[in-house]
PDB file of C-alpha atoms in Angstrom:
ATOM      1  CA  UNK A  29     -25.197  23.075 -36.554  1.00 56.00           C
ATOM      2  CA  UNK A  30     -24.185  22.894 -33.314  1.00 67.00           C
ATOM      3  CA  UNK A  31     -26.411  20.036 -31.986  1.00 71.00           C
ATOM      4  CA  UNK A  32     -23.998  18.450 -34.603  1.00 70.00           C
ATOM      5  CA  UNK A  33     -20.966  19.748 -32.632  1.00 67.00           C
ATOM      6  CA  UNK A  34     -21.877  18.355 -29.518  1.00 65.00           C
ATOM      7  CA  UNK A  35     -22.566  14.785 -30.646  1.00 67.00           C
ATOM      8  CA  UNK A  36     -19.154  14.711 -32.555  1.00 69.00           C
ATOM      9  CA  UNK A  37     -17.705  15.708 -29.362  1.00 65.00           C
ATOM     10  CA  UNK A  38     -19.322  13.411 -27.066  1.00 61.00           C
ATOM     11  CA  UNK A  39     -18.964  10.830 -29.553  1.00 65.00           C
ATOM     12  CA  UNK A  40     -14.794  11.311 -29.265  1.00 64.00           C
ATOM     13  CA  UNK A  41     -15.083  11.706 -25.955  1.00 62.00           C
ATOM     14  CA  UNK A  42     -16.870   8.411 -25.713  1.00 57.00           C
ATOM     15  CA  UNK A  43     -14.567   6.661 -27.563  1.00 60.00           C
ATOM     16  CA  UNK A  44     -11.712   7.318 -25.780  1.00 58.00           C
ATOM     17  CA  UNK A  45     -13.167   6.825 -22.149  1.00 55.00           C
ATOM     18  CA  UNK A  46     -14.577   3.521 -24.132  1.00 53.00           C
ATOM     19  CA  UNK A  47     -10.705   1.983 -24.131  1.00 58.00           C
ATOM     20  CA  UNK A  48     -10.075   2.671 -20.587  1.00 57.00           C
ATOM     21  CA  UNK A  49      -9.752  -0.049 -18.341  1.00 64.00           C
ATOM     22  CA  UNK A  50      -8.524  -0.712 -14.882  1.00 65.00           C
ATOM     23  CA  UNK A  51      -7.880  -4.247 -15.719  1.00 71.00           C
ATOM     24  CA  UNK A  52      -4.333  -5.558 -16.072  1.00 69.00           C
ATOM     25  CA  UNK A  53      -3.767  -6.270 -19.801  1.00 69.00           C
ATOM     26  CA  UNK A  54      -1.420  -9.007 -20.514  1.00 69.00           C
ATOM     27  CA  UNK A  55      -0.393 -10.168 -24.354  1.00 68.00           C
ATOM     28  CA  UNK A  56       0.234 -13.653 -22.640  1.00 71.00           C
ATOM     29  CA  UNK A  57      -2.263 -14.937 -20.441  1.00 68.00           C
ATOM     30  CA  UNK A  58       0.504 -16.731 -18.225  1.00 67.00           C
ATOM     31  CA  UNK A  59       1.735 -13.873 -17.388  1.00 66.00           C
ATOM     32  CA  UNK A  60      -1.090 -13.258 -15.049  1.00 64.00           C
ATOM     33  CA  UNK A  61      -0.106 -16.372 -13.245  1.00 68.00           C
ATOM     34  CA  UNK A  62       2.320 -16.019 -10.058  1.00 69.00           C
ATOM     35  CA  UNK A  63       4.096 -19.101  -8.953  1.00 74.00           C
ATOM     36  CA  UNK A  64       6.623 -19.266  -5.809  1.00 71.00           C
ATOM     37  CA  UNK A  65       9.593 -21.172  -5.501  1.00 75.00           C
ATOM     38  CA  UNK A  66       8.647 -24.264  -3.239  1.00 81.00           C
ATOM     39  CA  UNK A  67      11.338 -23.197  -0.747  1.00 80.00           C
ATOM     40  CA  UNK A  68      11.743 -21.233   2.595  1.00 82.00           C
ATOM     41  CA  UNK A  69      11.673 -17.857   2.948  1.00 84.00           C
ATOM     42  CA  UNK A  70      15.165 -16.706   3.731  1.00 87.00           C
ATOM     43  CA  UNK A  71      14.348 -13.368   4.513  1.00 92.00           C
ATOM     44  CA  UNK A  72      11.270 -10.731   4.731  1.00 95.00           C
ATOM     45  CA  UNK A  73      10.950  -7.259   3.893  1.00 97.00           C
ATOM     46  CA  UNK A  74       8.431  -4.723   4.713  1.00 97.00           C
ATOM     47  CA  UNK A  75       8.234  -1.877   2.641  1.00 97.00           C
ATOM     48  CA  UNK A  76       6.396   1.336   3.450  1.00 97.00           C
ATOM     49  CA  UNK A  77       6.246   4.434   1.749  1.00 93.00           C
ATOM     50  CA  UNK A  78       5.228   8.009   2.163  1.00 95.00           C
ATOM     51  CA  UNK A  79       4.196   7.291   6.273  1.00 96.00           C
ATOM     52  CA  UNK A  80       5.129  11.033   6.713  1.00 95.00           C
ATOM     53  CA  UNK A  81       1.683  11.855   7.708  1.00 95.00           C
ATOM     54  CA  UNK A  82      -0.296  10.390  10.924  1.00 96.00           C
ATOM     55  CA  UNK A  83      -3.221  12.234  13.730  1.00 96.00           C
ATOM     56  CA  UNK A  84      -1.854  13.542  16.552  1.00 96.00           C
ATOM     57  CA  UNK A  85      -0.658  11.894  19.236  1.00 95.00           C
ATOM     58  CA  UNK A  86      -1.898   8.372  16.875  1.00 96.00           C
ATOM     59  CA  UNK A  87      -0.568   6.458  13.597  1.00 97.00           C
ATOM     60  CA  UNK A  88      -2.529   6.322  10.003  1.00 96.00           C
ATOM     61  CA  UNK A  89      -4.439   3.398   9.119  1.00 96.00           C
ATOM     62  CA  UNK A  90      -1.513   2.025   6.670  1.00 96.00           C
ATOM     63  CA  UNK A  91       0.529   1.908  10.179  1.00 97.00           C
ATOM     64  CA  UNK A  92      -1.915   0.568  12.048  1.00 97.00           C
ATOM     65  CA  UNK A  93      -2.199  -2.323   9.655  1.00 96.00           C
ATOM     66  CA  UNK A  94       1.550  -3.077   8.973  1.00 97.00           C
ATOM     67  CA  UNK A  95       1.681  -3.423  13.510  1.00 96.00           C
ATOM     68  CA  UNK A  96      -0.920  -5.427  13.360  1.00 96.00           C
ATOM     69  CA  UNK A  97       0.081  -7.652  10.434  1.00 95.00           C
ATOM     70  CA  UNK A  98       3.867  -8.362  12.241  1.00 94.00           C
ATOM     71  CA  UNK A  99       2.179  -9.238  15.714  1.00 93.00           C
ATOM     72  CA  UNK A 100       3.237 -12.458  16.732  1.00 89.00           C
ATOM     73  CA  UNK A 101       5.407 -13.127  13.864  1.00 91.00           C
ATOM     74  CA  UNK A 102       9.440 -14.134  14.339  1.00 91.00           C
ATOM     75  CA  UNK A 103      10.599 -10.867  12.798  1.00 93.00           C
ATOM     76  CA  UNK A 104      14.448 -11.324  14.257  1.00 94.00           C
ATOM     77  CA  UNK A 105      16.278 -11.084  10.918  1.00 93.00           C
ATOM     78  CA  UNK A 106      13.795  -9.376   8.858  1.00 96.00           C
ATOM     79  CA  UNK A 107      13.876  -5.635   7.503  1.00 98.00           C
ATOM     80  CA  UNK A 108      11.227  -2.614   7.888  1.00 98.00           C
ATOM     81  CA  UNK A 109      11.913  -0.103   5.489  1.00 98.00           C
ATOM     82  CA  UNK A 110      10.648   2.581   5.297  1.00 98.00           C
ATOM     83  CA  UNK A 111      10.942   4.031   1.630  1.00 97.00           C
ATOM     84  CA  UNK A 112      10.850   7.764   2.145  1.00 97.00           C
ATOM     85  CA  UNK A 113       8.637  11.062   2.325  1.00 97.00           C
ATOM     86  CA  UNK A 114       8.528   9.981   6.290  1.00 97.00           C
ATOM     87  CA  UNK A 115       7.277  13.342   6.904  1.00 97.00           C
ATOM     88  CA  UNK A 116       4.965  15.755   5.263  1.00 95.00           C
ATOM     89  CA  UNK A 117       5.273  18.309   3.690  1.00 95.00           C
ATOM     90  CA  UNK A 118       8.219  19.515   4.332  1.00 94.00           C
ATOM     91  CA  UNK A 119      10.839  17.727   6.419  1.00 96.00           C
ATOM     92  CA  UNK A 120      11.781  18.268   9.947  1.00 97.00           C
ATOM     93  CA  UNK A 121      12.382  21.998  10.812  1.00 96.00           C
ATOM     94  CA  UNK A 122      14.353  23.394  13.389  1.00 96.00           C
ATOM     95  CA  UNK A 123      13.299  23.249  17.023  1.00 95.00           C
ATOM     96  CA  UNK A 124      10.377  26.041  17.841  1.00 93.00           C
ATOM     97  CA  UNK A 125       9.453  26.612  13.753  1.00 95.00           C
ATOM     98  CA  UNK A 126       6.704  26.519  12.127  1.00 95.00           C
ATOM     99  CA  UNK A 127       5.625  22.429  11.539  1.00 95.00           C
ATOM    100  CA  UNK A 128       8.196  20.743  13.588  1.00 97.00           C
ATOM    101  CA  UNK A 129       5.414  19.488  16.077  1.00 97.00           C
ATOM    102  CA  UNK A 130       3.811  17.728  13.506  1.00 97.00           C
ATOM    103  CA  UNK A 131       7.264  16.450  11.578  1.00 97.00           C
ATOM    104  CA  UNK A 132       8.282  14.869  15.095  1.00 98.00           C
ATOM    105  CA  UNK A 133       4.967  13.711  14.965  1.00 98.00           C
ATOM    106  CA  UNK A 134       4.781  11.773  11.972  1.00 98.00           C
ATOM    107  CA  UNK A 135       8.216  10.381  12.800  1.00 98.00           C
ATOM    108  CA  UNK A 136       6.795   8.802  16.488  1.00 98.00           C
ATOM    109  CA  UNK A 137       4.048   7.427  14.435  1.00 98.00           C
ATOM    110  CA  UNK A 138       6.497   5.393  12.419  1.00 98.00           C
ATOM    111  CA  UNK A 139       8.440   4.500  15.948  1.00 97.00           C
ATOM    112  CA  UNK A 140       5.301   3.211  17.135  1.00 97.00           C
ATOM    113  CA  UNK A 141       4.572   0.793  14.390  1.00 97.00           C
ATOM    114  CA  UNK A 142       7.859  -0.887  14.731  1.00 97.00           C
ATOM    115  CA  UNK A 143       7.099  -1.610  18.989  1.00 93.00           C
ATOM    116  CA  UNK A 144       6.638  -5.396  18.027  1.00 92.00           C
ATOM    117  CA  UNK A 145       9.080  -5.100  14.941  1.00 96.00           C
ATOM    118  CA  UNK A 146      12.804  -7.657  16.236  1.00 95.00           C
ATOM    119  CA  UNK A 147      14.239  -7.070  13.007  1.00 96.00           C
ATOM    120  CA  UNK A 148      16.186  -3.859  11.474  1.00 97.00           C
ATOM    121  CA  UNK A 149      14.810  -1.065  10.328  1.00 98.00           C
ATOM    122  CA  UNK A 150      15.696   1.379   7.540  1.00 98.00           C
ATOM    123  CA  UNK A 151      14.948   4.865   6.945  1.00 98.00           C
ATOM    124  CA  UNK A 152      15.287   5.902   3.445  1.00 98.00           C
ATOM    125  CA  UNK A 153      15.306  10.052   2.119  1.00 97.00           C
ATOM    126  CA  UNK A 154      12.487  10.933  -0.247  1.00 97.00           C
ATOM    127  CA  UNK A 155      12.090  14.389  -1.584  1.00 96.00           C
ATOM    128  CA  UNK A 156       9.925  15.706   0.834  1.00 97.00           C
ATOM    129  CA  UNK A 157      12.582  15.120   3.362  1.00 97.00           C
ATOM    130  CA  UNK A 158      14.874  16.782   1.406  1.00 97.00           C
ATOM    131  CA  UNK A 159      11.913  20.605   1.825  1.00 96.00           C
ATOM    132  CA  UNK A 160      13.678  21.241   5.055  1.00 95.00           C
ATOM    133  CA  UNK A 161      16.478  23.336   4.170  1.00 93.00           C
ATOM    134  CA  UNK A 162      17.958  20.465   1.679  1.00 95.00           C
ATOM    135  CA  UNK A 163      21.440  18.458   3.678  1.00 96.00           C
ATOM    136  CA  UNK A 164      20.940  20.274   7.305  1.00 96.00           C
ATOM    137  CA  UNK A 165      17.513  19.466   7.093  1.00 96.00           C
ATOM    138  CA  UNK A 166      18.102  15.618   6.366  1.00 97.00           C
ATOM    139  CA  UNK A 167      20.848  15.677   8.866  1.00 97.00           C
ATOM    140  CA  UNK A 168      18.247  16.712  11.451  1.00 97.00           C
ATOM    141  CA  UNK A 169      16.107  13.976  10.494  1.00 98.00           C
ATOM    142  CA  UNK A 170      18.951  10.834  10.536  1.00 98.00           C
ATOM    143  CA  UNK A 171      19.798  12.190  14.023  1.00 98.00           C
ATOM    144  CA  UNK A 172      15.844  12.010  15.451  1.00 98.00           C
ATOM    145  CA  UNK A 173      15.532   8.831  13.595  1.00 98.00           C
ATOM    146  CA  UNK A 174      18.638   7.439  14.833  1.00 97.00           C
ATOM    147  CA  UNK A 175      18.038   8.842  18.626  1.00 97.00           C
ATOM    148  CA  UNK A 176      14.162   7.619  18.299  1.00 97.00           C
ATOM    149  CA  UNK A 177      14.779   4.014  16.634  1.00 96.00           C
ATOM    150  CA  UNK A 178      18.380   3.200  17.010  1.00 95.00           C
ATOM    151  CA  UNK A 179      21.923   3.717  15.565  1.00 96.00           C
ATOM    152  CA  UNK A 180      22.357   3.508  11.809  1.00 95.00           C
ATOM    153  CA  UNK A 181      18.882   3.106  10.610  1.00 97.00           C
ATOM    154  CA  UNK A 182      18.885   6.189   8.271  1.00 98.00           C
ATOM    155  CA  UNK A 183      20.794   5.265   5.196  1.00 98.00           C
ATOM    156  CA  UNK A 184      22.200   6.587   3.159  1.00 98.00           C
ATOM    157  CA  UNK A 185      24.485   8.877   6.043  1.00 97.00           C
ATOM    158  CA  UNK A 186      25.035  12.471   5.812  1.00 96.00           C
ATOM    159  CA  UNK A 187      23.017  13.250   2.612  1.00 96.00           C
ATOM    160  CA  UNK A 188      25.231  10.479   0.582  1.00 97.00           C
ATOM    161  CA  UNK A 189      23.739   8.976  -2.503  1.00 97.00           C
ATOM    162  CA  UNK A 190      24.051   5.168  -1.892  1.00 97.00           C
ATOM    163  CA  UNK A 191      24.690   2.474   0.804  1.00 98.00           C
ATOM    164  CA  UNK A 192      24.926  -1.347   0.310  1.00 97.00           C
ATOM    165  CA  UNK A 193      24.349  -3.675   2.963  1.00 97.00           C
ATOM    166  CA  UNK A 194      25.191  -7.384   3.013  1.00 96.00           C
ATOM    167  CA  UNK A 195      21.897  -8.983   4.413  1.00 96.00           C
ATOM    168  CA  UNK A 196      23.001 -12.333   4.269  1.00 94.00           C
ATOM    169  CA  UNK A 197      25.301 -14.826   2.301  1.00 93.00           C
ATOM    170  CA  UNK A 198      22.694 -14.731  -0.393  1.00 94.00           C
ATOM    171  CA  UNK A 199      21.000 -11.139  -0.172  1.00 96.00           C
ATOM    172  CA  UNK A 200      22.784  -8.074  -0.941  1.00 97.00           C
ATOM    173  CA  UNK A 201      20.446  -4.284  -0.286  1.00 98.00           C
ATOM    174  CA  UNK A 202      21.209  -1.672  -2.148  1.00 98.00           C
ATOM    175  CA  UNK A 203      19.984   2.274  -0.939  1.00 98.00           C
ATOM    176  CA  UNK A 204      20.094   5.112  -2.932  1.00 98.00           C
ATOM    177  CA  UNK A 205      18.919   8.333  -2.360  1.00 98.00           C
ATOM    178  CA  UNK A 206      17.334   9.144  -5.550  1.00 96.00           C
ATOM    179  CA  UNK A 207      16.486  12.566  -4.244  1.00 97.00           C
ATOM    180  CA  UNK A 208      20.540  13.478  -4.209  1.00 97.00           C
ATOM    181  CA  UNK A 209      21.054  12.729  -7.879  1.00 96.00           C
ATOM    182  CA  UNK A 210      17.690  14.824  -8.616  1.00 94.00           C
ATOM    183  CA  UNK A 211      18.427  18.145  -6.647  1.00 95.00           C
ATOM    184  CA  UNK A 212      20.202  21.023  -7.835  1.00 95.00           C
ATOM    185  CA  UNK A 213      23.259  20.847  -6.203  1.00 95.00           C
ATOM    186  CA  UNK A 214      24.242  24.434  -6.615  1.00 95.00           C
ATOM    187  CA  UNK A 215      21.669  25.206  -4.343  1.00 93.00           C
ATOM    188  CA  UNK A 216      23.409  22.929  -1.515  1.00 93.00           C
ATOM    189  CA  UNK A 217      27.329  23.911  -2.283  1.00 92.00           C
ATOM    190  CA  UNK A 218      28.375  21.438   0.430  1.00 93.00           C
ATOM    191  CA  UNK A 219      25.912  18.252  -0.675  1.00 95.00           C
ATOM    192  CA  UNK A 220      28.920  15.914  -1.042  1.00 96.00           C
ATOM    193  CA  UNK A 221      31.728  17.415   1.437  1.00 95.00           C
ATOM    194  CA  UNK A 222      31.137  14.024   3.721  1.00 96.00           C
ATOM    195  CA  UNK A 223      31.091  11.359   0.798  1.00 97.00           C
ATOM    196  CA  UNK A 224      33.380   9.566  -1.081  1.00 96.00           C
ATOM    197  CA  UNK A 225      30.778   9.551  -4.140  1.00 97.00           C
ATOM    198  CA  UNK A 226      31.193  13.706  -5.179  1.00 97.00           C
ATOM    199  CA  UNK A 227      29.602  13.175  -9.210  1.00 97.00           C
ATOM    200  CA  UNK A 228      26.775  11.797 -10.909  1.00 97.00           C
ATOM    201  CA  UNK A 229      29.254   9.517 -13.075  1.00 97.00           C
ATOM    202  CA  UNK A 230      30.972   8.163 -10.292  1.00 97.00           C
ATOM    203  CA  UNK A 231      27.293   7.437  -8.742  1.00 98.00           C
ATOM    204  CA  UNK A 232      26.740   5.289 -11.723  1.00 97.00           C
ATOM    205  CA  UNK A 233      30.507   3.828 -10.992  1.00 98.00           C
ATOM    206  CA  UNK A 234      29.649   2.647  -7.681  1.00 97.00           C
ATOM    207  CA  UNK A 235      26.272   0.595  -8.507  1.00 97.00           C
ATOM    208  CA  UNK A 236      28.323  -1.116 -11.339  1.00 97.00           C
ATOM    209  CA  UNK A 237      30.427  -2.173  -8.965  1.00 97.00           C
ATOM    210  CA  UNK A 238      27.919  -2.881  -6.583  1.00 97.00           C
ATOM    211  CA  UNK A 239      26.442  -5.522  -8.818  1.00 96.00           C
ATOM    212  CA  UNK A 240      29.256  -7.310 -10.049  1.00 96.00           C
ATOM    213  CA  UNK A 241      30.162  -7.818  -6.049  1.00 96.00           C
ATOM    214  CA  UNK A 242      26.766  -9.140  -5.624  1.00 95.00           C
ATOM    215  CA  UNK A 243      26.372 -10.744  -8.879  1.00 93.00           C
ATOM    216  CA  UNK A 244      25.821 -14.436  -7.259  1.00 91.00           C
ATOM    217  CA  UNK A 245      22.946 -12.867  -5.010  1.00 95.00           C
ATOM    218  CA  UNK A 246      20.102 -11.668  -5.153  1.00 94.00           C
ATOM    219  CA  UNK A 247      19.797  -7.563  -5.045  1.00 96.00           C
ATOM    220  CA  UNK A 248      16.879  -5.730  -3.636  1.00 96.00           C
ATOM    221  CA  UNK A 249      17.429  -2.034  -4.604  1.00 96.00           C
ATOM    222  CA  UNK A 250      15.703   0.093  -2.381  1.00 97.00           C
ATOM    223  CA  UNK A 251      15.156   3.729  -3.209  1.00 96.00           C
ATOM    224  CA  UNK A 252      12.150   6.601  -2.843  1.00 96.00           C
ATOM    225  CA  UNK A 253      11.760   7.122  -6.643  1.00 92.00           C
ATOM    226  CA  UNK A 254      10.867   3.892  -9.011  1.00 87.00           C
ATOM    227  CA  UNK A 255      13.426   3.255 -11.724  1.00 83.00           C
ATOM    228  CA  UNK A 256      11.049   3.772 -14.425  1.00 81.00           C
ATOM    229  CA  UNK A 257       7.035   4.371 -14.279  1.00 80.00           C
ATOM    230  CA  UNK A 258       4.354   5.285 -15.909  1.00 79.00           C
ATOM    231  CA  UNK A 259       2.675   7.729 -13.975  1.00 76.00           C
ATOM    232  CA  UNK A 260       3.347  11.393 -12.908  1.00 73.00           C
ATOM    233  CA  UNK A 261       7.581  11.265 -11.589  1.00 67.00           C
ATOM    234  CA  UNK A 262       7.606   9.720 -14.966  1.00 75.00           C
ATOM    235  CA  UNK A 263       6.371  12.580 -16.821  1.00 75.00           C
ATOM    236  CA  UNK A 264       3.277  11.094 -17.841  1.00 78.00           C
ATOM    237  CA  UNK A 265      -0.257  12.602 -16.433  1.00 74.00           C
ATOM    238  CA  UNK A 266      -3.936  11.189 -16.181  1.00 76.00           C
ATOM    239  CA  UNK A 267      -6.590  13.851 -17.975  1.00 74.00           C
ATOM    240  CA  UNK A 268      -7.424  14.661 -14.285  1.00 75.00           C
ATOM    241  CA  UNK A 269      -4.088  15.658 -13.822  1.00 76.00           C
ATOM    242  CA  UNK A 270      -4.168  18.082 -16.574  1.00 72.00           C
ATOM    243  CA  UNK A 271      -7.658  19.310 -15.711  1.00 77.00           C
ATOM    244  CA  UNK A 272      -6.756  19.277 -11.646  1.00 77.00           C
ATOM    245  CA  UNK A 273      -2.956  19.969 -11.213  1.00 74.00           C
ATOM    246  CA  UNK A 274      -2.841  20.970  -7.810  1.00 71.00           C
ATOM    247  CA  UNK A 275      -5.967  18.184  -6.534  1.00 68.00           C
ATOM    248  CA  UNK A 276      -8.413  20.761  -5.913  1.00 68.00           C
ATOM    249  CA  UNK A 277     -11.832  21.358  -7.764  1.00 73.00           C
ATOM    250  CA  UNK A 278     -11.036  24.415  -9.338  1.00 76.00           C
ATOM    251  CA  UNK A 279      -9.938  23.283 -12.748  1.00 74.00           C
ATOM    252  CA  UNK A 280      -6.645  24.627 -14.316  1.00 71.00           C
ATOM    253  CA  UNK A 281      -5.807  23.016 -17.848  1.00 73.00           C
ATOM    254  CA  UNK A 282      -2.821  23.398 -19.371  1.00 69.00           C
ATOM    255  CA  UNK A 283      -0.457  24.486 -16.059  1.00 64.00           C
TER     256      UNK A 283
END
């Protein structure tokens, strides 16, 4: 009886590790096909996420790469930006605590990769930014950033929620800090005190309007969290996940 348990079993099992696939499924072949504009390239941007994390006194590989990739390239007019979690694991402390060594850095890593970099740079807030103490932390960070790479390259300011930036004529970029509209804010009483945006509706307000300025352009939004997704800030977990929640081998289903 149970030799017949364990083949039902492995026989479900099989059949649902049978219809995984790490293929890209398409309903329409053509969708698989990519064609570019025959035209110049107005403008580039390089887009980096989570670099909060590098050796001492060095930068990680993905660093190393994007340096190497922009050397000898005409950059002037181009944008770096850097998408957020630019340190890990939990923002920049204060000045003699615990982990600000490593926070500054991971933060001189990213200065280093830009050395070759003529174009602007753009530092945006991801959640782990946000572990140091929530706004004072953040403000910490904009002024290192801003001291280490140059005025105005942290965006949004002051823990705000959104920025837009005319690139060019034809490009509008639009920042958000997704990680304002996701915190509690009655944990940080004085979140808004230096922006004109102080709600979640007027938030939504402000893009609208946003867009209609730009609506002749085209918009690159730029933001830490992805609009929608299918994976794990999306609420939707791999059976690894479930079996390995914190990325350890000790399993723990069902936390």
């Amino acid at each position: 009886m149970n030799i017949i348990k364990y083949i039902s079993a492995f026989t479900i099992i099989l059949s649902i590790t049978a219809c995984a696939t790490y293929t890209p499924q398409y309903s329409n072949d053509k969708h698989n096909e990519v064609q570019f504009p025959n035209k110049d390239i107005d403008k580039t941007f390089y887009l980096i996420g989570d670099a909060g994390k590098a050796p001492m006194g060095g930068m990680s590989k993905a660093l190393k790469v994007f340096k190497k990739h922009i050397e000898g390239k005409a950059t002037k007019g181009d944008y770096t930006l850097f998408l957020g979690d630019n340190i890990y694991p939990s923002g920049l402390p204060k000045k003699n605590k615990k982990g600000r060594i490593e926070a500054e850095n991971a933060l001189n890593a990213q200065g280093k990769a830009l050395s070759n970099f003529k174009g602007k740079t753009v530092f945006i807030p991801g959640n782990h930014d946000w572990y140091a103490g929530g706004l004072p932390g953040l403000k910490r960070e904009e002024k290192y950033i801003e001291d280490l790479v140059g005025k105005n390259t942290f965006q949004p300011e002051n823990g705000c929620p959104l920025e837009s930036i005319d690139v060019s004529e034809t490009i509008q970029l639009i920042i958000i800090d997704t990680q304002w509209y996701l915190e509690n804010w009655n944990n940080h009483p004085t979140i808004n005190n230096e922006c004109e945006i102080k709600t979640r509706k007027r938030f939504f307000e402000e893009i609208e309007g946003e867009l209609k300025k730009a609506q002749n352009k085209t918009t690159v939004f730029a933001m830490h969290h992805p609009m929608y997704t299918n994976g794990s800030h999306g609420g939707k977990y791999a059976l690894k996940k479930h079996l390995y929640p914190f990325q350890h081998k000790t399993p723990l289903p069902g936390i």
